[in-house]
Coordinates of C-alpha atoms in Angstrom, one line a residue:
M29 CA 82.0 102.2 84.7
R30 CA 84.8 100.0 83.4
S31 CA 88.2 101.8 82.9
T32 CA 90.6 101.2 80.0
I33 CA 94.3 102.0 79.9
Q34 CA 96.8 102.1 77.1
V35 CA 100.1 100.4 78.0
Q36 CA 103.2 101.6 76.2
K37 CA 106.5 99.9 75.7
D38 CA 108.5 103.0 75.0
G39 CA 108.3 106.8 74.7
L40 CA 107.1 107.6 78.2
K41 CA 108.3 110.8 79.8
K42 CA 110.8 110.3 82.6
I43 CA 110.0 112.0 85.9
R44 CA 113.0 111.1 88.1
T45 CA 115.3 108.4 89.4
I46 CA 114.5 107.2 92.9
D47 CA 116.5 105.5 95.7
E48 CA 116.9 101.7 95.2
R49 CA 116.0 101.3 98.9
L50 CA 112.6 102.9 98.5
V51 CA 110.9 100.0 100.2
S52 CA 112.4 99.7 103.7
Y53 CA 111.1 99.0 107.2
N54 CA 111.3 99.6 110.9
I55 CA 112.3 97.3 113.7
E56 CA 110.8 99.0 116.8
M57 CA 113.2 99.4 119.8
T58 CA 110.6 97.6 121.9
E59 CA 111.1 94.6 119.5
V60 CA 114.8 94.6 120.3
T61 CA 114.6 95.1 124.1
G62 CA 111.2 93.6 124.8
G63 CA 108.5 95.7 126.3
T64 CA 105.0 97.0 125.8
F65 CA 103.4 97.1 122.4
W66 CA 99.9 96.8 121.0
K67 CA 97.7 93.9 121.9
A68 CA 96.9 91.5 119.1
Y69 CA 93.4 91.5 117.6
T70 CA 91.4 88.3 117.8
P71 CA 90.9 86.2 114.6
E72 CA 87.2 87.3 114.7
Q73 CA 88.1 91.0 114.9
I74 CA 90.5 90.5 111.9
A75 CA 87.8 88.8 110.0
G76 CA 85.3 91.6 110.7
T77 CA 82.8 89.3 112.5
E78 CA 83.5 90.7 116.0
P79 CA 83.5 94.4 116.9
F80 CA 86.5 95.9 118.5
P81 CA 85.9 97.8 121.8
A82 CA 87.7 101.1 121.2
A83 CA 89.1 103.3 123.9
D84 CA 87.1 106.4 124.8
N85 CA 90.1 108.6 125.2
F86 CA 93.9 108.6 124.6
S87 CA 94.7 107.9 128.3
E88 CA 93.0 104.5 128.0
M89 CA 95.4 103.4 125.3
T90 CA 97.6 101.7 127.8
K91 CA 94.8 99.1 128.4
M92 CA 95.3 98.0 124.8
M93 CA 98.9 97.2 125.2
Q94 CA 100.8 94.1 126.5
E95 CA 104.3 93.0 127.3
Y96 CA 106.2 91.3 124.5
P97 CA 109.6 89.5 124.8
P98 CA 112.5 90.6 122.5
V99 CA 112.4 89.3 119.0
D100 CA 115.2 86.9 118.2
L101 CA 116.9 88.5 115.2
Y102 CA 119.1 85.4 114.9
E103 CA 116.1 83.2 114.0
E104 CA 116.7 81.7 110.6
K105 CA 113.1 82.2 109.4
I106 CA 113.1 85.9 110.1
R107 CA 116.5 86.4 108.5
K108 CA 115.5 84.4 105.4
F109 CA 112.4 86.4 104.8
A110 CA 114.1 89.7 105.5
K111 CA 117.1 88.9 103.2
A112 CA 114.7 87.9 100.4
L113 CA 113.4 91.5 100.2
G114 CA 116.9 92.7 99.1
P115 CA 118.8 95.8 100.1
V116 CA 116.9 98.1 102.5
Y117 CA 117.3 100.7 105.2
I118 CA 116.4 99.4 108.7
R119 CA 115.2 102.0 111.2
V120 CA 115.4 101.1 114.9
S121 CA 113.3 103.7 116.7
G122 CA 109.8 104.2 117.9
S123 CA 108.5 105.8 121.1
W124 CA 110.3 103.1 123.2
A125 CA 113.7 104.3 121.8
T126 CA 113.1 107.8 123.3
D127 CA 113.4 106.4 126.8
T128 CA 115.9 103.6 126.4
Y129 CA 119.3 103.5 128.2
Y130 CA 122.3 101.9 126.4
D131 CA 124.2 99.6 128.8
F132 CA 126.8 97.7 126.7
D133 CA 129.1 96.8 129.6
G134 CA 126.5 95.6 132.1
H135 CA 127.2 98.2 134.7
T136 CA 123.5 98.7 135.5
G137 CA 123.0 95.1 136.6
G138 CA 119.6 95.2 134.8
V139 CA 118.3 98.1 136.9
V140 CA 116.9 100.8 134.7
P141 CA 118.6 104.1 135.5
K142 CA 116.5 107.0 136.8
G143 CA 114.9 109.0 134.0
Y144 CA 114.7 106.1 131.6
K145 CA 112.2 103.3 131.1
S146 CA 114.2 100.4 129.6
I147 CA 117.7 99.1 128.9
L148 CA 119.3 98.0 125.7
T149 CA 122.0 95.4 126.3
K150 CA 125.1 94.7 124.3
E151 CA 123.7 91.3 123.3
Q152 CA 120.5 92.8 122.0
W153 CA 122.3 95.5 120.0
D154 CA 124.8 92.9 118.7
G155 CA 121.7 91.1 117.4
V156 CA 120.6 94.2 115.5
L157 CA 124.0 94.8 114.0
D158 CA 124.5 91.2 112.9
F159 CA 121.0 91.3 111.4
V160 CA 121.7 94.5 109.5
K161 CA 124.9 93.0 108.1
E162 CA 123.2 89.6 107.2
V163 CA 120.4 91.2 105.2
D164 CA 122.6 93.8 103.4
A165 CA 120.9 96.8 105.1
K166 CA 121.9 100.3 106.1
L167 CA 121.0 101.4 109.6
L168 CA 119.0 104.5 110.8
I169 CA 118.3 105.1 114.4
S170 CA 116.8 107.8 116.7
V171 CA 118.4 108.4 120.1
S172 CA 117.0 108.8 123.6
N173 CA 115.7 112.2 124.7
C174 CA 114.1 111.8 128.1
K175 CA 114.5 113.0 131.6
G176 CA 117.6 110.8 132.0
D177 CA 119.3 112.8 129.2
H178 CA 118.4 116.1 130.8
K179 CA 120.4 116.1 134.1
N180 CA 118.7 118.4 136.6
G181 CA 116.5 119.7 133.8
K182 CA 119.4 121.0 131.7
P183 CA 119.6 120.7 127.9
W184 CA 120.2 117.3 126.2
T185 CA 123.7 115.9 126.4
P186 CA 125.3 113.5 123.9
E187 CA 126.9 110.9 126.4
Q188 CA 124.3 108.2 125.6
A189 CA 124.4 108.9 121.8
K190 CA 128.2 108.5 121.8
V191 CA 127.9 105.0 123.4
I192 CA 125.8 103.6 120.6
F193 CA 127.5 105.3 117.7
D194 CA 131.0 104.4 118.9
Y195 CA 130.1 100.8 119.7
S196 CA 128.3 100.3 116.3
K197 CA 131.3 101.7 114.4
E198 CA 133.8 99.6 116.3
Y199 CA 131.6 96.5 115.7
G200 CA 131.9 97.0 112.0
V201 CA 128.3 98.0 111.3
P202 CA 128.2 101.8 111.6
I203 CA 125.0 103.8 111.9
L204 CA 124.7 105.6 108.6
A205 CA 121.6 107.8 109.3
A206 CA 120.1 109.3 112.4
E207 CA 117.1 111.2 113.6
F208 CA 117.2 113.0 116.9
M209 CA 114.0 111.8 118.6
N210 CA 110.9 110.0 117.5
E211 CA 107.9 112.2 116.8
P212 CA 109.1 115.3 118.6
N213 CA 105.9 117.3 117.7
V214 CA 103.9 115.2 120.2
F215 CA 106.3 115.8 123.1
P216 CA 103.6 117.7 125.0
M217 CA 102.1 114.2 125.8
N218 CA 105.3 112.9 127.3
P219 CA 107.8 115.9 127.8
P220 CA 111.5 115.0 128.0
A221 CA 112.0 117.6 130.7
E222 CA 110.1 120.1 132.7
N223 CA 108.7 123.0 130.8
Y224 CA 110.1 121.5 127.6
G225 CA 109.0 123.4 124.5
V226 CA 109.9 124.1 120.9
E227 CA 112.9 126.3 121.9
A228 CA 114.4 123.5 123.9
F229 CA 113.8 121.0 121.1
G230 CA 115.5 123.3 118.6
Q231 CA 118.5 123.7 120.9
D232 CA 118.7 119.9 121.6
Q233 CA 118.4 118.8 117.9
D234 CA 121.1 121.4 117.0
T235 CA 123.3 120.0 119.7
F236 CA 122.8 116.5 118.3
F237 CA 123.3 117.4 114.7
C238 CA 126.5 119.3 115.5
F239 CA 127.8 116.4 117.6
I240 CA 127.2 113.9 114.8
R241 CA 128.7 116.2 112.1
E242 CA 131.8 116.7 114.2
N243 CA 132.4 113.1 115.3
Y244 CA 130.6 110.9 112.6
P245 CA 130.7 112.9 109.4
E246 CA 129.6 109.9 107.4
V247 CA 126.2 109.8 109.1
K248 CA 123.2 111.4 107.3
L249 CA 121.2 113.8 109.5
V250 CA 117.5 113.1 109.2
G251 CA 114.7 115.1 110.6
P252 CA 112.5 116.3 112.1
C253 CA 110.6 113.0 112.2
S254 CA 107.2 114.7 112.4
C255 CA 103.7 113.3 112.7
A256 CA 100.0 114.5 113.0
D257 CA 100.4 117.8 111.1
T258 CA 97.3 119.7 109.9
F259 CA 96.8 120.5 106.3
D260 CA 93.8 122.1 104.8
G261 CA 92.0 122.1 108.1
E262 CA 92.4 118.3 108.6
K263 CA 95.0 116.1 110.3
C264 CA 97.2 114.6 107.6
A265 CA 98.7 111.2 108.4
A266 CA 96.8 110.9 111.7
K267 CA 93.5 112.8 112.1
S268 CA 93.0 112.8 115.9
A269 CA 93.1 114.6 119.1
L270 CA 96.8 114.2 119.5
Q271 CA 98.5 117.2 121.1
S272 CA 100.8 118.1 118.3
V273 CA 103.1 121.0 117.5
P274 CA 103.2 122.0 113.8
T275 CA 106.4 120.9 112.1
E276 CA 107.1 124.5 110.9
E277 CA 107.1 125.7 114.5
L278 CA 109.7 123.0 115.4
L279 CA 111.9 123.9 112.5
D280 CA 111.7 127.6 113.1
H281 CA 113.7 127.0 116.3
C282 CA 116.3 124.8 114.6
K283 CA 119.4 126.5 113.3
V284 CA 121.3 123.4 111.9
R285 CA 119.8 121.9 108.7
G286 CA 119.7 118.2 108.2
D287 CA 120.5 116.2 105.1
I288 CA 117.2 114.5 104.7
F289 CA 113.6 115.6 105.6
S290 CA 111.5 113.0 107.5
Y291 CA 107.9 112.6 108.6
H292 CA 105.5 109.8 109.5
C293 CA 102.5 108.9 107.5
Y294 CA 99.6 106.8 108.8
A295 CA 96.3 107.1 107.0
G296 CA 94.6 107.5 110.3
L297 CA 94.3 105.9 113.7
S298 CA 93.5 102.2 114.2
D299 CA 90.3 100.6 115.6
R300 CA 91.9 101.1 119.0
G301 CA 91.6 104.8 118.7
A302 CA 88.3 105.1 116.7
A303 CA 86.5 107.0 119.4
I304 CA 89.3 109.6 119.5
G305 CA 89.1 110.5 115.8
G306 CA 90.8 109.9 112.5
H307 CA 89.7 106.2 112.0
W308 CA 88.8 104.9 108.6
D309 CA 86.2 102.1 108.4
A310 CA 87.1 99.0 106.4
E311 CA 84.5 99.8 103.7
D312 CA 86.5 102.9 102.9
A313 CA 89.9 101.2 102.6
L314 CA 89.8 101.2 98.8
S315 CA 88.3 104.6 98.5
E316 CA 89.9 107.5 96.6
A317 CA 89.8 109.6 99.8
Y318 CA 91.6 107.0 101.9
L319 CA 94.2 106.3 99.2
N320 CA 94.8 110.0 98.7
V321 CA 96.0 110.5 102.3
A322 CA 99.6 109.4 101.6
A323 CA 99.8 111.5 98.4
K324 CA 98.4 114.5 100.3
A325 CA 101.0 114.0 103.0
A326 CA 103.9 113.8 100.5
E327 CA 102.8 116.9 98.7
N328 CA 102.3 119.0 101.8
Y329 CA 105.4 117.8 103.7
G330 CA 107.2 118.4 100.4
K331 CA 106.3 122.1 100.7
I332 CA 107.7 122.2 104.2
R333 CA 110.8 120.4 103.0
D334 CA 111.3 122.9 100.2
R335 CA 111.2 125.7 102.8
Y336 CA 113.6 124.3 105.4
Y337 CA 115.6 121.5 103.7
P338 CA 115.6 122.7 100.0
G339 CA 116.8 120.0 97.6
A340 CA 116.9 117.2 100.3
P341 CA 115.4 113.8 99.8
M342 CA 112.3 113.0 101.8
W343 CA 112.0 109.9 104.0
V344 CA 108.7 108.6 105.4
T345 CA 110.3 107.0 108.5
E346 CA 107.1 105.3 109.6
S347 CA 104.2 104.3 107.4
A348 CA 101.3 101.9 107.7
D349 CA 97.6 101.7 107.4
A350 CA 97.0 103.2 110.8
G351 CA 98.8 104.5 113.9
L352 CA 98.3 102.7 117.2
G353 CA 99.3 99.3 115.9
G354 CA 97.3 99.0 112.7
N355 CA 93.7 98.3 111.9
T356 CA 91.9 95.0 112.4
W357 CA 92.3 94.5 108.7
G358 CA 95.9 95.8 108.5
S359 CA 97.3 92.2 108.4
T360 CA 95.0 91.1 105.6
Y361 CA 95.0 91.4 101.8
M362 CA 93.0 94.6 102.1
D363 CA 96.1 96.7 103.0
V364 CA 98.0 95.6 99.8
I365 CA 96.0 98.1 97.7
R366 CA 96.9 101.0 100.0
Y367 CA 100.7 100.2 100.2
A368 CA 101.0 99.6 96.4
D369 CA 99.4 102.9 95.8
E370 CA 101.5 104.7 98.4
L371 CA 104.7 103.4 96.8
G372 CA 103.6 104.3 93.3
R373 CA 102.3 107.7 94.1
F374 CA 105.2 108.7 96.4
A375 CA 107.7 107.9 93.6
T376 CA 105.9 110.3 91.2
I377 CA 106.0 113.1 93.8
T378 CA 109.5 112.9 95.3
D379 CA 112.7 110.9 95.8
G380 CA 113.2 109.1 99.1
I381 CA 112.5 106.1 101.2
I382 CA 109.4 104.7 102.9
F383 CA 110.0 102.7 106.1
H384 CA 107.0 100.4 106.6
N385 CA 106.2 99.9 110.3
T386 CA 107.1 97.2 111.2
L387 CA 109.1 94.0 110.3
A388 CA 107.5 91.6 112.7
S389 CA 105.4 93.3 115.4
S390 CA 101.7 94.3 115.8
D391 CA 99.0 94.0 113.1
Y392 CA 100.9 96.1 110.5
G393 CA 104.0 93.9 110.6
L394 CA 105.3 92.4 107.3
L395 CA 105.7 89.1 109.2
D396 CA 103.2 87.6 111.7
Y397 CA 104.6 88.3 115.2
T398 CA 104.0 84.7 116.4
T399 CA 104.7 82.5 113.4
H400 CA 107.0 85.0 111.6
L401 CA 105.5 83.9 108.3
P402 CA 104.8 86.5 105.6
R403 CA 101.6 88.4 105.5
P404 CA 100.0 89.5 102.2
I405 CA 101.8 92.9 102.2
Y406 CA 105.2 91.1 102.4
W407 CA 104.6 89.5 99.0
L408 CA 103.8 92.9 97.4
I409 CA 107.2 94.1 98.6
F410 CA 108.9 90.9 97.5
L411 CA 107.6 91.4 93.9
W412 CA 108.2 95.1 93.9
N413 CA 111.8 94.7 94.7
R414 CA 112.3 92.1 91.9
L415 CA 110.4 93.8 89.2
V416 CA 110.4 97.6 89.7
G417 CA 113.3 99.7 88.7
T418 CA 114.5 103.1 89.9
E419 CA 113.5 105.2 86.9
V420 CA 110.0 106.7 87.3
F421 CA 107.9 107.6 84.2
D422 CA 104.7 109.4 83.6
S423 CA 102.2 106.6 82.8
A424 CA 100.1 109.1 80.8
E425 CA 97.1 107.8 82.6
E426 CA 95.0 109.9 85.0
I427 CA 94.5 108.5 88.5
R428 CA 90.8 107.6 89.0
E429 CA 88.8 105.0 90.7
G430 CA 89.6 101.6 89.3
S431 CA 92.7 102.8 87.6
H432 CA 95.8 103.9 89.5
I433 CA 98.7 103.3 87.1
Y434 CA 102.4 103.8 87.7
A435 CA 105.3 103.1 85.3
H436 CA 108.9 102.4 86.2
S437 CA 111.9 101.0 84.4
R438 CA 112.4 97.2 84.6
K439 CA 114.5 96.0 87.5
D440 CA 116.4 93.6 85.1
G441 CA 117.6 96.6 83.1
N442 CA 116.1 95.4 79.9
P443 CA 114.2 97.9 77.6
G444 CA 110.6 98.5 78.4
Y445 CA 108.6 99.2 81.6
T446 CA 107.2 97.7 84.7
Y447 CA 103.7 98.9 85.2
I448 CA 102.0 98.8 88.6
C449 CA 98.3 98.6 87.8
I450 CA 96.0 99.1 90.8
N451 CA 92.3 98.4 90.4
N452 CA 90.7 99.8 93.6
S453 CA 87.2 99.4 92.3
K454 CA 85.3 96.7 94.2
T455 CA 83.0 95.9 91.3
E456 CA 84.5 96.9 87.9
K457 CA 87.2 95.3 85.9
L458 CA 90.2 97.3 84.5
T459 CA 91.1 96.6 80.9
A460 CA 94.8 97.1 79.9
V461 CA 95.5 97.3 76.1
L462 CA 98.9 95.8 75.4
P463 CA 101.0 96.8 72.4
A464 CA 103.0 93.5 72.7
N465 CA 103.2 90.4 74.8
A466 CA 103.9 91.0 78.5
E467 CA 104.6 89.1 81.8
M468 CA 102.0 89.6 84.5
Y469 CA 101.9 89.0 88.2
L470 CA 98.3 89.4 89.4
L471 CA 97.8 89.9 93.2
D472 CA 94.4 89.3 94.6
A473 CA 92.7 87.2 97.4
E474 CA 89.6 85.2 98.1
T475 CA 88.2 88.1 100.1
L476 CA 89.5 91.5 101.1
R477 CA 90.0 90.5 104.7
C478 CA 91.7 87.3 103.7
G479 CA 95.0 86.5 105.5
E480 CA 96.5 85.0 102.4
I481 CA 97.3 86.6 99.0
R482 CA 97.1 84.9 95.6
I483 CA 99.7 85.5 93.0
N484 CA 98.4 84.5 89.5
G485 CA 95.8 82.5 91.3
M486 CA 98.1 80.6 93.7
V487 CA 98.8 81.2 97.3
P488 CA 102.6 81.4 97.7
K489 CA 103.9 78.6 99.9
L490 CA 107.4 77.8 101.0
T491 CA 108.9 74.7 99.5
S492 CA 109.3 71.4 101.5
D493 CA 112.8 72.4 102.6
G494 CA 111.6 75.9 103.7
S495 CA 113.0 77.8 100.7
M496 CA 111.2 80.7 99.1
P497 CA 108.8 79.7 96.3
E498 CA 109.5 80.3 92.6
L499 CA 106.9 82.9 91.5
Q500 CA 106.3 82.5 87.8
P501 CA 104.8 85.2 85.7
K502 CA 101.8 84.6 83.4
T503 CA 102.4 85.5 79.8
V504 CA 99.6 87.7 78.5
K505 CA 99.4 88.3 74.7
Q506 CA 99.2 91.6 72.8
G507 CA 95.7 93.0 73.0
N508 CA 93.3 93.3 75.9
V509 CA 94.0 91.9 79.4
E510 CA 91.5 92.2 82.2
I511 CA 92.6 93.2 85.7
P512 CA 89.9 92.1 88.2
P513 CA 88.3 94.4 90.9
A514 CA 90.3 94.9 94.1
S515 CA 93.6 93.7 92.6
V516 CA 97.1 94.8 91.8
A517 CA 98.9 93.7 88.6
F518 CA 102.6 94.0 87.8
L519 CA 102.9 94.1 84.0
V520 CA 106.4 93.8 82.6
I521 CA 106.6 94.7 78.9

């Protein structure tokens, strides 16, 4: 049944003001140092014409990874596309960061010290800091917490953390936010030390937070960086057989409160982990149940935030369509619907930042990891950061299939609203009734699994000199405007 919405040009009830850097992203530590990450899907698997041979259990996941060289963050193309997104937070973290040793004076000679798995060099970290400065970003990191940081099995010590915080500050690009370790509630799968449990984690995070507060008071303390929690009997953000510790159990053993509450939100596990559990098939990618996962995570983690970090902003420090590198369709237009809805719904629930995983690695990257050209989801963010303001309003429209409507202030500061209209129906059109003329940017594609997005019917292409394209709105007149099935429309009125 076709839906109809009433668009307003004034009078909507304001909900909140959100962070201007809502849309941010990760650069995985393995991108910086080079290392293992998820194998690329074949073009046929991305198109859905070739099945993906999923692993039977989590221990087989290593067979689905490969070695990648470091990403060149000085590459002009990567910098241009990143800079075009506007001010963001950049998070350098991931599982690889938990085992990385900082060697900024070359004393290791390239030999990884005992207890670590990789080395971060001065030249590599300079590349990150120069990139952060070039694209007008703020920097969030997590530090190492592995056997190398637990000398003789003793509690975590801050020597390594001091190296990277001091160097970054002296370089002129200070770290402005920090998590202790990546995804601590799955440490049973890779314990930092023998007999490591929630008591040890609580003591270690307290030590880290106190060390930062004493030596770098300008740094925001972010935590606990959780994933795979269970809500209402189901895994929220990654329904799977992951050996996870509930976030509440972690925080019950932490005495020092952070400034910002953080968690990870993946709608499930990718095709690679389908046999393990928590995978969503492509035919469900526009469904209400699938789109509701991110909202359910925000609501439930919000309750935990209110108990342990009352009044704190909430950051989703990793988010994408699926953990384990993204689905076969994560790099296609199909994922635009999910991310547009996650941004819109999150902003109605809380204030904070969502760090998309990643900038340019694996199948959920904003940029293709070989060509470094934008994927469809990049253009969604590109338009969001140009059109959508920080004031959030109640759209006065109920969320329902074919009609997920969100209203914000206009980014240009002029009176009126920017509406984000998401039609997640695959068959029915959405009718928007306009009280006045408006500008529209309509996002769709030839097929859901298409690797190219259309904006007002045209695939965005770089100009002949490599510059960003001029994306022109379509003027729609007062009255009824139709929004096709499986599309996203920005309406500026």
